[in-house]
Coordinates of C-alpha atoms in Angstrom, one line a residue:
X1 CA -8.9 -31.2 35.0
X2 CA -9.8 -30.8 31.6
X3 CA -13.5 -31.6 30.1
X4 CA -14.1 -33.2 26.7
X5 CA -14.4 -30.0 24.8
X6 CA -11.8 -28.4 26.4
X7 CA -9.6 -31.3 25.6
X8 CA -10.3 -31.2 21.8
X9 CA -9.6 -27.6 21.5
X10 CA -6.0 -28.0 23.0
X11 CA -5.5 -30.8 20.5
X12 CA -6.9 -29.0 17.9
X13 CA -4.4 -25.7 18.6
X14 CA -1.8 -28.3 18.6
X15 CA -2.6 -29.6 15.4
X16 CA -2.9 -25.7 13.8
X17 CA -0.2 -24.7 15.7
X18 CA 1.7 -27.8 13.7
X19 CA 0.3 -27.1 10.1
X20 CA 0.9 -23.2 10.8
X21 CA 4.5 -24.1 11.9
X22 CA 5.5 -26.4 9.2
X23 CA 3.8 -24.4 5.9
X24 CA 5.5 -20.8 7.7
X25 CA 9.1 -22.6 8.4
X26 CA 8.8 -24.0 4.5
X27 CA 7.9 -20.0 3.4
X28 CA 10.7 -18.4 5.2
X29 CA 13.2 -20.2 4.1
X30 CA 12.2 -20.3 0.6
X31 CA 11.8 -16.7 0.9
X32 CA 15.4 -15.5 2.5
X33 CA 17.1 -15.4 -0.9
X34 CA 15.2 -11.9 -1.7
X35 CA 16.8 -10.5 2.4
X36 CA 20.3 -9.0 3.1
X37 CA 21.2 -11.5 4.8
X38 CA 25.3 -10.9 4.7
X39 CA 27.0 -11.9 7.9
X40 CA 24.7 -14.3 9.1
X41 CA 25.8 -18.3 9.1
X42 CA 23.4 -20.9 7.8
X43 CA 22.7 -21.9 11.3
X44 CA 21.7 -18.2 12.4
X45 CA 19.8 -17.8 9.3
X46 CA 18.0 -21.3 10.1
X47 CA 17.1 -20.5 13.7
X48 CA 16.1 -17.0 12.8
X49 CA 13.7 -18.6 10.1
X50 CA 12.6 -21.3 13.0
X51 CA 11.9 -18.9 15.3
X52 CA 9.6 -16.9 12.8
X53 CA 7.8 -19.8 11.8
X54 CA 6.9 -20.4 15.6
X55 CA 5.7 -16.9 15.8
X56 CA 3.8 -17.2 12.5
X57 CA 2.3 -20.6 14.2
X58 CA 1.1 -18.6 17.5
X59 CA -0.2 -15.8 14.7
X60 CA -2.8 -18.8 13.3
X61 CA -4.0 -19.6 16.7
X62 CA -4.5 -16.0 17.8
X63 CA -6.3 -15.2 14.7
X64 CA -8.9 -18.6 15.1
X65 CA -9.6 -18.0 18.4
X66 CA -10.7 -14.3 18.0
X67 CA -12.4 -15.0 14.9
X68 CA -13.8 -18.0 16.6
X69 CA -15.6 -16.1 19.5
X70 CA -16.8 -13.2 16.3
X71 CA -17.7 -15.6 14.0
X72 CA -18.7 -18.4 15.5
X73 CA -19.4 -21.0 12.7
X74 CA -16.1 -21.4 10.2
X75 CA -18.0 -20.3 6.9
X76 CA -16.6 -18.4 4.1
X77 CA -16.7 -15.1 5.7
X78 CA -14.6 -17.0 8.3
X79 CA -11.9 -17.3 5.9
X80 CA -12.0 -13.7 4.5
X81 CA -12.0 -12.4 7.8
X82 CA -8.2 -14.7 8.7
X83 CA -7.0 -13.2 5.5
X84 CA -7.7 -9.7 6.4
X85 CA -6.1 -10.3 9.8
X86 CA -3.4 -12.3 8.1
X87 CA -2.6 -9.5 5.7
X88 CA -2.4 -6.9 9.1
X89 CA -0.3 -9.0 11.3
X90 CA 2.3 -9.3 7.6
X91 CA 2.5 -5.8 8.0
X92 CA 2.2 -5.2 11.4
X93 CA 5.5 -7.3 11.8
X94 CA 7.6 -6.1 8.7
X95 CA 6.8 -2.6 10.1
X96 CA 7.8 -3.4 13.5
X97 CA 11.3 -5.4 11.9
X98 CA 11.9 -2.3 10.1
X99 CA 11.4 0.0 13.2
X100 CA 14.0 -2.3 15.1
X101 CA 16.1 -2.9 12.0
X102 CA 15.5 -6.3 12.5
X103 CA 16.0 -7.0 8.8
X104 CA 16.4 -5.7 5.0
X105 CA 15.2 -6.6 1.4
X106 CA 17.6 -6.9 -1.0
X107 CA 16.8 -5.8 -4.7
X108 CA 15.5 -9.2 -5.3
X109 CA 12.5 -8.5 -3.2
X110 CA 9.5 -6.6 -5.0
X111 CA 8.0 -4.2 -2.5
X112 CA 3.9 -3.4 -2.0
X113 CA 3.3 0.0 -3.0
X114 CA 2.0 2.5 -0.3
X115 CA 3.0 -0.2 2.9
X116 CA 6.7 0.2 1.9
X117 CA 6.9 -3.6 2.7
X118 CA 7.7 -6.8 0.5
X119 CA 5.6 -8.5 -1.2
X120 CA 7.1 -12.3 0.0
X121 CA 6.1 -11.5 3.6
X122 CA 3.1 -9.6 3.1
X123 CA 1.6 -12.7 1.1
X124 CA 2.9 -15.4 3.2
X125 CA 0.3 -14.3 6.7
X126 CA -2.5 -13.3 3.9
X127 CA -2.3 -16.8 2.6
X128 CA -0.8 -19.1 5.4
X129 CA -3.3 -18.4 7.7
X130 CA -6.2 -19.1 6.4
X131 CA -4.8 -22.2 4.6
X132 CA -3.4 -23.2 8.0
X133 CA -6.6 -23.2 9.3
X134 CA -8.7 -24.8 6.6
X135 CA -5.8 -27.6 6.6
X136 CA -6.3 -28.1 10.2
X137 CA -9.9 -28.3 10.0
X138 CA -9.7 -31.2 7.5
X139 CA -7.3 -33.3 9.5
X140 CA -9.1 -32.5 12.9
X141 CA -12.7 -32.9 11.9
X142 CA -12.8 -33.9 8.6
X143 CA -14.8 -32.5 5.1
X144 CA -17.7 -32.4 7.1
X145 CA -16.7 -29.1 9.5
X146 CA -14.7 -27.4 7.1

């Protein structure tokens, strides 16, 4: 059986999972226009962007809960420190899509020099996660905690 505080967290992760999922599925599909994307259907191109933005959602929560057993109040450095992490998981995962050929940019999307990947993706975990969280905070707990 859960306890109190063991309770809150699961709802919390649901509600970051949630915000993660919604601001990530928003991104990628704003974002597919600068991908080859030729001979893939809407549908495929939807579910590929739905699955992403549940992987990106699972990303947020990874990233808390580490940073929450290093850092244990959510301060400023907090934040920096989901950036960083957000920024490495954007290029841990273009790298990885690129060693499986998972996907391509088109000439549409501007590329970040010396990683080789695009700048759309790289900036969507640097930014999403931390706002994910900070959004999450402030519906869970309110100004106060965040």
């Amino acid at each position: 059986m859960l306890n109190k505080k063991s309770k809150i967290s699961f709802t919390f992760f649901g509600v970051l999972f949630a915000v993660a999922f919604g601001l990530n599925w928003i991104w990628e599909i704003s974002q597919t226009f600068a991908f080859e994307m030729s001979g893939i259907s809407g549908g495929k191109m939807l579910l590929f962007c739905t699955f992403a933005a549940v992987i990106d959602g699972f990303v947020a929560i990874a990233i808390y809960r580490i940073l929450h057993k290093i850092i244990a109040v959510v301060n400023w450095k907090f934040y920096l420190a989901a950036t960083v992490l957000g920024a490495l998981s954007a290029v841990f995962f273009e790298q990885t899509a690129f060693t499986f050929g998972l996907w391509e940019y088109n000439e549409k999307m501007i590329v970040v020099p010396f990683t080789k990947i695009g700048l759309l993706p790289f900036v969507q975990l640097t930014v999403l996660v931390p706002a994910a969280i900070l959004l999450s905070r402030l519906i869970f707990f309110g100004r106060e905690q965040t």
